[in-house]
PDB file of C-alpha atoms in Angstrom:
ATOM      1  CA  MET D 285      47.038-247.713  43.137  1.00 68.00           C
ATOM      2  CA  MET D 286      47.613-248.647  46.756  1.00 90.00           C
ATOM      3  CA  TYR D 287      46.708-252.200  47.717  1.00 97.00           C
ATOM      4  CA  GLN D 288      46.446-253.633  51.226  1.00 98.00           C
ATOM      5  CA  ILE D 289      47.269-257.181  52.299  1.00 98.00           C
ATOM      6  CA  THR D 290      45.607-258.881  55.267  1.00 98.00           C
ATOM      7  CA  HIS D 291      45.872-262.369  56.748  1.00 98.00           C
ATOM      8  CA  ALA D 292      42.745-264.429  56.181  1.00 98.00           C
ATOM      9  CA  THR D 293      41.084-266.407  58.953  1.00 97.00           C
ATOM     10  CA  THR D 294      38.236-268.910  58.820  1.00 97.00           C
ATOM     11  CA  GLN D 295      35.912-265.866  58.980  1.00 98.00           C
ATOM     12  CA  GLU D 296      36.980-264.969  55.426  1.00 98.00           C
ATOM     13  CA  ILE D 297      36.285-268.388  53.884  1.00 98.00           C
ATOM     14  CA  PRO D 298      33.125-267.054  52.152  1.00 98.00           C
ATOM     15  CA  ILE D 299      35.220-264.256  50.592  1.00 98.00           C
ATOM     16  CA  ILE D 300      37.779-266.782  49.290  1.00 98.00           C
ATOM     17  CA  GLN D 301      34.973-268.954  47.897  1.00 98.00           C
ATOM     18  CA  GLU D 302      33.260-265.997  46.225  1.00 98.00           C
ATOM     19  CA  LEU D 303      36.529-264.862  44.637  1.00 98.00           C
ATOM     20  CA  THR D 304      37.215-268.410  43.423  1.00 98.00           C
ATOM     21  CA  ASN D 305      33.801-268.531  41.743  1.00 97.00           C
ATOM     22  CA  GLN D 306      34.554-265.205  40.007  1.00 96.00           C
ATOM     23  CA  ILE D 307      38.182-265.929  39.064  1.00 96.00           C
ATOM     24  CA  TRP D 308      38.323-269.619  38.134  1.00 95.00           C
ATOM     25  CA  PRO D 309      35.956-269.529  35.134  1.00 94.00           C
ATOM     26  CA  ALA D 310      37.872-266.575  33.650  1.00 93.00           C
ATOM     27  CA  THR D 311      41.186-268.360  34.297  1.00 92.00           C
ATOM     28  CA  TYR D 312      40.408-271.947  33.343  1.00 92.00           C
ATOM     29  CA  LEU D 313      37.365-272.244  31.057  1.00 90.00           C
ATOM     30  CA  SER D 314      39.537-271.875  27.961  1.00 92.00           C
ATOM     31  CA  ILE D 315      41.706-274.835  29.047  1.00 94.00           C
ATOM     32  CA  LEU D 316      39.467-277.082  31.204  1.00 93.00           C
ATOM     33  CA  PRO D 317      35.898-278.373  30.744  1.00 94.00           C
ATOM     34  CA  GLN D 318      33.195-276.835  32.975  1.00 95.00           C
ATOM     35  CA  ALA D 319      32.597-280.188  34.706  1.00 96.00           C
ATOM     36  CA  GLN D 320      36.257-280.422  35.762  1.00 96.00           C
ATOM     37  CA  LEU D 321      36.191-276.813  36.932  1.00 95.00           C
ATOM     38  CA  ASP D 322      33.115-277.484  39.083  1.00 96.00           C
ATOM     39  CA  TYR D 323      34.682-280.663  40.471  1.00 96.00           C
ATOM     40  CA  MET D 324      37.964-278.941  41.371  1.00 96.00           C
ATOM     41  CA  ILE D 325      36.254-275.989  43.070  1.00 97.00           C
ATOM     42  CA  ALA D 326      34.073-278.376  45.098  1.00 97.00           C
ATOM     43  CA  LEU D 327      37.132-280.466  46.020  1.00 96.00           C
ATOM     44  CA  MET D 328      39.581-277.685  46.880  1.00 96.00           C
ATOM     45  CA  TYR D 329      37.433-274.777  48.035  1.00 97.00           C
ATOM     46  CA  ASN D 330      34.732-276.371  50.163  1.00 98.00           C
ATOM     47  CA  THR D 331      34.398-274.896  53.645  1.00 98.00           C
ATOM     48  CA  GLU D 332      35.776-278.000  55.376  1.00 98.00           C
ATOM     49  CA  GLU D 333      38.936-278.108  53.214  1.00 97.00           C
ATOM     50  CA  LEU D 334      39.613-274.378  53.561  1.00 98.00           C
ATOM     51  CA  THR D 335      39.056-274.606  57.331  1.00 98.00           C
ATOM     52  CA  ARG D 336      41.528-277.522  57.504  1.00 97.00           C
ATOM     53  CA  GLN D 337      44.130-275.487  55.619  1.00 96.00           C
ATOM     54  CA  LEU D 338      43.576-272.278  57.587  1.00 96.00           C
ATOM     55  CA  THR D 339      43.874-274.103  60.903  1.00 96.00           C
ATOM     56  CA  SER D 340      47.018-276.048  59.944  1.00 96.00           C
ATOM     57  CA  ASP D 341      50.282-274.714  58.533  1.00 93.00           C
ATOM     58  CA  HIS D 342      48.761-272.844  55.577  1.00 97.00           C
ATOM     59  CA  THR D 343      48.784-269.063  55.465  1.00 98.00           C
ATOM     60  CA  PHE D 344      46.230-267.217  53.362  1.00 98.00           C
ATOM     61  CA  LEU D 345      46.587-263.584  52.367  1.00 99.00           C
ATOM     62  CA  LEU D 346      43.851-261.377  50.962  1.00 99.00           C
ATOM     63  CA  ILE D 347      44.591-258.391  48.738  1.00 99.00           C
ATOM     64  CA  TRP D 348      42.286-255.395  48.909  1.00 98.00           C
ATOM     65  CA  ASP D 349      41.647-252.356  46.757  1.00 97.00           C
ATOM     66  CA  GLY D 350      39.958-250.099  49.279  1.00 96.00           C
ATOM     67  CA  GLU D 351      36.912-252.026  50.549  1.00 96.00           C
ATOM     68  CA  ARG D 352      37.009-254.589  47.732  1.00 97.00           C
ATOM     69  CA  THR D 353      38.796-257.930  48.100  1.00 98.00           C
ATOM     70  CA  ILE D 354      40.409-258.542  44.717  1.00 98.00           C
ATOM     71  CA  GLY D 355      42.416-261.720  45.216  1.00 98.00           C
ATOM     72  CA  PHE D 356      44.157-264.133  47.529  1.00 98.00           C
ATOM     73  CA  ALA D 357      47.245-266.262  47.956  1.00 99.00           C
ATOM     74  CA  GLY D 358      47.902-269.343  50.049  1.00 98.00           C
ATOM     75  CA  TYR D 359      51.259-270.836  50.969  1.00 98.00           C
ATOM     76  CA  SER D 360      52.755-273.395  53.335  1.00 98.00           C
ATOM     77  CA  PRO D 361      56.137-274.914  54.204  1.00 98.00           C
ATOM     78  CA  LYS D 362      57.107-278.139  52.433  1.00 97.00           C
ATOM     79  CA  GLU D 363      58.837-281.029  54.184  1.00 96.00           C
ATOM     80  CA  GLU D 364      62.001-280.145  52.269  1.00 96.00           C
ATOM     81  CA  PRO D 365      63.830-277.655  54.546  1.00 96.00           C
ATOM     82  CA  GLY D 366      63.852-274.070  53.294  1.00 97.00           C
ATOM     83  CA  VAL D 367      61.190-274.710  50.644  1.00 98.00           C
ATOM     84  CA  TYR D 368      57.724-273.162  50.661  1.00 99.00           C
ATOM     85  CA  LYS D 369      54.847-274.006  48.343  1.00 98.00           C
ATOM     86  CA  LEU D 370      52.708-271.252  46.858  1.00 99.00           C
ATOM     87  CA  ASN D 371      49.531-273.331  46.800  1.00 97.00           C
ATOM     88  CA  LYS D 372      47.355-270.672  45.227  1.00 97.00           C
ATOM     89  CA  ILE D 373      47.488-267.121  43.998  1.00 97.00           C
ATOM     90  CA  TYR D 374      44.480-265.666  42.223  1.00 97.00           C
ATOM     91  CA  LEU D 375      43.500-262.174  41.216  1.00 96.00           C
ATOM     92  CA  HIS D 376      40.168-260.875  39.952  1.00 96.00           C
ATOM     93  CA  PRO D 377      40.386-260.457  36.140  1.00 94.00           C
ATOM     94  CA  ASP D 378      39.672-256.701  36.479  1.00 95.00           C
ATOM     95  CA  TYR D 379      42.997-256.333  38.320  1.00 96.00           C
ATOM     96  CA  GLN D 380      45.252-258.582  36.258  1.00 93.00           C
ATOM     97  CA  GLY D 381      48.134-256.783  34.577  1.00 93.00           C
ATOM     98  CA  LYS D 382      47.957-253.797  36.949  1.00 94.00           C
ATOM     99  CA  GLY D 383      50.658-254.679  39.467  1.00 95.00           C
ATOM    100  CA  ALA D 384      48.367-256.188  42.115  1.00 97.00           C
ATOM    101  CA  GLY D 385      49.480-259.770  41.444  1.00 96.00           C
ATOM    102  CA  LYS D 386      53.128-258.790  41.600  1.00 96.00           C
ATOM    103  CA  PHE D 387      52.489-256.938  44.875  1.00 97.00           C
ATOM    104  CA  LEU D 388      50.753-260.008  46.334  1.00 98.00           C
ATOM    105  CA  LEU D 389      53.481-262.382  45.110  1.00 98.00           C
ATOM    106  CA  ASN D 390      56.243-260.125  46.467  1.00 98.00           C
ATOM    107  CA  THR D 391      54.477-260.047  49.843  1.00 98.00           C
ATOM    108  CA  VAL D 392      54.510-263.867  49.915  1.00 98.00           C
ATOM    109  CA  ILE D 393      58.185-263.929  48.862  1.00 98.00           C
ATOM    110  CA  ASP D 394      59.212-261.389  51.519  1.00 98.00           C
ATOM    111  CA  THR D 395      57.259-263.271  54.191  1.00 97.00           C
ATOM    112  CA  VAL D 396      58.724-266.711  53.448  1.00 98.00           C
ATOM    113  CA  LYS D 397      62.241-265.283  53.016  1.00 98.00           C
ATOM    114  CA  ALA D 398      61.934-263.836  56.521  1.00 97.00           C
ATOM    115  CA  THR D 399      61.431-267.408  57.813  1.00 96.00           C
ATOM    116  CA  GLY D 400      64.711-268.468  56.211  1.00 97.00           C
ATOM    117  CA  ALA D 401      63.184-270.057  53.109  1.00 98.00           C
ATOM    118  CA  HIS D 402      65.381-270.123  50.023  1.00 98.00           C
ATOM    119  CA  ILE D 403      63.000-271.633  47.445  1.00 99.00           C
ATOM    120  CA  LEU D 404      59.374-270.882  46.573  1.00 99.00           C
ATOM    121  CA  GLU D 405      57.644-273.573  44.524  1.00 98.00           C
ATOM    122  CA  LEU D 406      54.302-273.592  42.712  1.00 98.00           C
ATOM    123  CA  ASN D 407      52.293-275.707  40.308  1.00 97.00           C
ATOM    124  CA  VAL D 408      50.753-274.137  37.218  1.00 96.00           C
ATOM    125  CA  ASN D 409      48.621-275.756  34.532  1.00 93.00           C
ATOM    126  CA  LYS D 410      50.812-276.182  31.442  1.00 94.00           C
ATOM    127  CA  TYR D 411      48.341-274.123  29.385  1.00 89.00           C
ATOM    128  CA  ASN D 412      47.667-271.382  31.949  1.00 92.00           C
ATOM    129  CA  LYS D 413      48.941-268.025  30.716  1.00 90.00           C
ATOM    130  CA  ALA D 414      49.924-267.210  34.327  1.00 92.00           C
ATOM    131  CA  ARG D 415      53.019-269.302  33.597  1.00 95.00           C
ATOM    132  CA  TYR D 416      54.448-266.290  31.746  1.00 94.00           C
ATOM    133  CA  PHE D 417      53.805-264.051  34.771  1.00 95.00           C
ATOM    134  CA  TYR D 418      55.738-266.528  36.920  1.00 97.00           C
ATOM    135  CA  GLU D 419      58.613-266.705  34.429  1.00 97.00           C
ATOM    136  CA  LYS D 420      58.777-262.900  34.334  1.00 96.00           C
ATOM    137  CA  THR D 421      59.066-262.857  38.125  1.00 96.00           C
ATOM    138  CA  GLY D 422      61.958-265.339  38.199  1.00 98.00           C
ATOM    139  CA  PHE D 423      60.317-268.774  38.402  1.00 98.00           C
ATOM    140  CA  GLU D 424      61.698-271.587  36.245  1.00 98.00           C
ATOM    141  CA  VAL D 425      60.187-274.942  35.311  1.00 98.00           C
ATOM    142  CA  TYR D 426      61.585-277.543  37.712  1.00 96.00           C
ATOM    143  CA  GLU D 427      59.573-280.561  36.554  1.00 96.00           C
ATOM    144  CA  GLU D 428      56.365-281.634  34.833  1.00 97.00           C
ATOM    145  CA  LYS D 429      53.710-283.403  36.850  1.00 96.00           C
ATOM    146  CA  ASP D 430      50.428-285.055  35.890  1.00 96.00           C
ATOM    147  CA  ILE D 431      48.300-285.350  39.022  1.00 94.00           C
ATOM    148  CA  ASP D 432      45.265-287.643  39.240  1.00 96.00           C
ATOM    149  CA  ILE D 433      42.648-285.653  41.173  1.00 95.00           C
ATOM    150  CA  GLY D 434      39.925-288.292  40.949  1.00 95.00           C
ATOM    151  CA  ASN D 435      36.707-288.570  38.939  1.00 94.00           C
ATOM    152  CA  GLY D 436      38.773-289.243  35.807  1.00 94.00           C
ATOM    153  CA  TYR D 437      40.344-285.759  35.944  1.00 94.00           C
ATOM    154  CA  TRP D 438      44.015-284.856  35.809  1.00 92.00           C
ATOM    155  CA  MET D 439      45.968-281.710  36.528  1.00 91.00           C
ATOM    156  CA  ASN D 440      48.696-281.374  33.897  1.00 93.00           C
ATOM    157  CA  ASP D 441      51.131-279.058  35.613  1.00 95.00           C
ATOM    158  CA  PHE D 442      54.542-277.548  35.479  1.00 97.00           C
ATOM    159  CA  VAL D 443      56.194-277.388  38.884  1.00 98.00           C
ATOM    160  CA  MET D 444      58.078-274.091  38.940  1.00 98.00           C
ATOM    161  CA  ARG D 445      60.647-272.887  41.449  1.00 98.00           C
ATOM    162  CA  LYS D 446      62.161-269.534  42.275  1.00 98.00           C
ATOM    163  CA  VAL D 447      65.391-269.206  44.229  1.00 98.00           C
ATOM    164  CA  LEU D 448      64.865-266.481  46.831  1.00 97.00           C
TER     165      LEU D 448
END
């Protein structure tokens, strides 16, 4: 299968939001309550927040299978020199395990390496099976972090890093 990658702009915010609404329940409902899922989507994927990210130092990529957008990734430089943060990478469940996620991740890696970055960092929920995908692609647990996201909710994450 041949996938295409494009840079997202504020014009594609509705596509990112639609994908989030399709992907997040499949990804998180087995590990997070529905109310927390709804809260996190409203907090992190509202139009204002996505616009802020897309018009600052965040880069969003969309992955396409023909005319269908099947996932996205977002990354940005950290204050630590040479370190980038993979803020999000999500793939429609129909495409998981078929090489599309690896293609998208490798595109991010190649892009940040070209800027001189030497570390790519991400957070993953401790119980998210995507952790095994990250380990398979060379990420290692760097630290554990419990993040208070408000409303009585916490993100219980592993911070993982890959040396590029």
